[in-house]
Amino acid sequence: MPKKKVNVGIVGMGIGKPNALAITRHAQGHVAALCDLDEGRMAEFAVELPGEVKTYTDYKAMCKDPELDAIFVGTPNQLHVPVALEAVRRDKHVMVTKPLADSERAAWRL
């Protein structure tokens, strides 16, 4: 029986791009959505990915997508915790690039 693909949403097209490519190299990884404020950058990158890729400019809207299993957070450091918390609230698995947070207090919130 084939294993289910893990549908991942990527927030942030900076460090998110190389991580998205790494996810696609895994047999069970599928980048199903991208989120960035720069729609042009997302569109350029989406064509490099296999399969259908949704695009969002609002991470909260992306986190509501019932087809996503996990969210990779590759935003500027001060946004790691707010984005990750939204994903957790929506019952998504979360991966965050380092540092986890921009302060110890923010890390404890997460």
mmCIF file of C-alpha atoms in Angstrom:
data_model
loop_
_atom_site.group_PDB
_atom_site.id
_atom_site.type_symbol
_atom_site.label_atom_id
_atom_site.label_comp_id
_atom_site.label_asym_id
_atom_site.label_seq_id
_atom_site.Cartn_x
_atom_site.Cartn_y
_atom_site.Cartn_z
ATOM 1 C CA MET A 1 0.000 0.000 0.000
ATOM 2 C CA PRO A 2 1.533 3.353 -1.021
ATOM 3 C CA LYS A 3 2.196 5.819 1.759
ATOM 4 C CA LYS A 4 0.259 9.087 1.814
ATOM 5 C CA LYS A 5 2.057 12.196 0.639
ATOM 6 C CA VAL A 6 2.528 14.900 3.258
ATOM 7 C CA ASN A 7 1.120 18.158 1.874
ATOM 8 C CA VAL A 8 3.272 21.047 3.059
ATOM 9 C CA GLY A 9 2.667 24.787 2.856
ATOM 10 C CA ILE A 10 5.739 27.037 2.716
ATOM 11 C CA VAL A 11 5.556 30.527 4.250
ATOM 12 C CA GLY A 12 8.349 32.808 3.014
ATOM 13 C CA MET A 13 10.094 32.503 -0.335
ATOM 14 C CA GLY A 14 13.574 33.346 0.946
ATOM 15 C CA ILE A 15 14.844 30.393 2.980
ATOM 16 C CA GLY A 16 11.579 28.649 2.189
ATOM 17 C CA LYS A 17 12.651 27.964 -1.413
ATOM 18 C CA PRO A 18 15.596 25.624 -0.726
ATOM 19 C CA ASN A 19 13.584 23.897 1.982
ATOM 20 C CA ALA A 20 10.664 23.431 -0.408
ATOM 21 C CA LEU A 21 13.001 21.805 -2.927
ATOM 22 C CA ALA A 22 14.307 19.487 -0.196
ATOM 23 C CA ILE A 23 10.739 18.487 0.696
ATOM 24 C CA THR A 24 9.985 17.618 -2.933
ATOM 25 C CA ARG A 25 12.998 15.283 -3.037
ATOM 26 C CA HIS A 26 11.449 13.098 -0.328
ATOM 27 C CA ALA A 27 9.200 10.339 -1.666
ATOM 28 C CA GLN A 28 6.359 11.380 0.659
ATOM 29 C CA GLY A 29 6.874 15.138 0.469
ATOM 30 C CA HIS A 30 4.645 17.411 -1.592
ATOM 31 C CA VAL A 31 4.732 21.193 -1.552
ATOM 32 C CA ALA A 32 1.044 21.974 -1.987
ATOM 33 C CA ALA A 33 1.031 25.708 -1.201
ATOM 34 C CA LEU A 34 3.264 28.767 -1.097
ATOM 35 C CA CYS A 35 2.747 31.982 0.853
ATOM 36 C CA ASP A 36 4.596 35.257 0.376
ATOM 37 C CA LEU A 37 3.721 38.920 -0.027
ATOM 38 C CA ASP A 38 5.518 38.962 -3.400
ATOM 39 C CA GLU A 39 3.094 37.253 -5.789
ATOM 40 C CA GLY A 40 5.562 37.382 -8.678
ATOM 41 C CA ARG A 41 8.241 35.563 -6.712
ATOM 42 C CA MET A 42 5.721 32.875 -5.741
ATOM 43 C CA ALA A 43 4.521 32.428 -9.320
ATOM 44 C CA GLU A 44 8.097 32.061 -10.604
ATOM 45 C CA PHE A 45 8.890 29.446 -7.994
ATOM 46 C CA ALA A 46 5.593 27.548 -8.272
ATOM 47 C CA VAL A 47 6.406 26.477 -11.846
ATOM 48 C CA GLU A 48 9.592 24.787 -10.564
ATOM 49 C CA LEU A 49 7.573 22.510 -8.280
ATOM 50 C CA PRO A 50 5.838 19.286 -9.302
ATOM 51 C CA GLY A 51 2.054 19.091 -9.206
ATOM 52 C CA GLU A 52 -0.527 21.716 -8.402
ATOM 53 C CA VAL A 53 0.657 24.446 -6.033
ATOM 54 C CA LYS A 54 -1.756 26.939 -4.455
ATOM 55 C CA THR A 55 -0.492 30.440 -3.668
ATOM 56 C CA TYR A 56 -1.453 32.745 -0.820
ATOM 57 C CA THR A 57 -0.438 36.220 0.334
ATOM 58 C CA ASP A 58 -2.017 35.667 3.783
ATOM 59 C CA TYR A 59 -0.518 32.966 5.996
ATOM 60 C CA LYS A 60 -3.703 32.767 8.076
ATOM 61 C CA ALA A 61 -5.713 31.868 4.978
ATOM 62 C CA MET A 62 -3.127 29.249 4.019
ATOM 63 C CA CYS A 63 -3.203 27.697 7.495
ATOM 64 C CA LYS A 64 -6.975 27.208 7.110
ATOM 65 C CA ASP A 65 -6.473 25.008 4.030
ATOM 66 C CA PRO A 66 -7.786 21.560 5.038
ATOM 67 C CA GLU A 67 -5.588 19.845 2.440
ATOM 68 C CA LEU A 68 -2.361 20.924 4.164
ATOM 69 C CA ASP A 69 -0.778 18.628 6.731
ATOM 70 C CA ALA A 70 2.193 20.796 7.708
ATOM 71 C CA ILE A 71 3.526 24.339 7.486
ATOM 72 C CA PHE A 72 7.182 25.294 7.006
ATOM 73 C CA VAL A 73 7.915 28.742 8.465
ATOM 74 C CA GLY A 74 10.701 30.569 6.633
ATOM 75 C CA THR A 75 9.765 34.160 7.419
ATOM 76 C CA PRO A 76 11.855 36.895 9.052
ATOM 77 C CA ASN A 77 12.710 35.891 12.640
ATOM 78 C CA GLN A 78 10.169 38.163 14.345
ATOM 79 C CA LEU A 79 7.349 36.420 12.450
ATOM 80 C CA HIS A 80 8.313 32.819 13.247
ATOM 81 C CA VAL A 81 6.171 32.556 16.380
ATOM 82 C CA PRO A 82 2.997 34.275 15.086
ATOM 83 C CA VAL A 83 2.983 32.133 11.923
ATOM 84 C CA ALA A 84 3.798 28.920 13.805
ATOM 85 C CA LEU A 85 1.107 29.613 16.420
ATOM 86 C CA GLU A 86 -1.502 30.088 13.700
ATOM 87 C CA ALA A 87 -0.480 26.769 12.147
ATOM 88 C CA VAL A 88 -0.697 25.004 15.520
ATOM 89 C CA ARG A 89 -4.150 26.517 16.120
ATOM 90 C CA ARG A 90 -5.216 24.957 12.817
ATOM 91 C CA ASP A 91 -3.893 21.502 13.807
ATOM 92 C CA LYS A 92 -0.961 21.570 11.385
ATOM 93 C CA HIS A 93 2.455 20.065 11.973
ATOM 94 C CA VAL A 94 5.046 22.859 12.050
ATOM 95 C CA MET A 95 8.659 23.205 10.939
ATOM 96 C CA VAL A 96 10.443 26.475 11.749
ATOM 97 C CA THR A 97 13.790 27.604 10.440
ATOM 98 C CA LYS A 98 16.241 28.783 13.093
ATOM 99 C CA PRO A 99 16.048 30.634 15.346
ATOM 100 C CA LEU A 100 12.737 29.349 16.672
ATOM 101 C CA ALA A 101 11.875 32.804 18.012
ATOM 102 C CA ASP A 102 13.370 36.253 18.400
ATOM 103 C CA SER A 103 13.211 36.069 22.208
ATOM 104 C CA GLU A 104 13.032 33.474 24.959
ATOM 105 C CA ARG A 105 9.588 34.736 25.947
ATOM 106 C CA ALA A 106 8.265 34.268 22.403
ATOM 107 C CA ALA A 107 9.739 30.766 22.259
ATOM 108 C CA TRP A 108 7.909 29.829 25.456
ATOM 109 C CA ARG A 109 4.635 31.128 23.955
ATOM 110 C CA LEU A 110 5.060 28.687 21.136
#
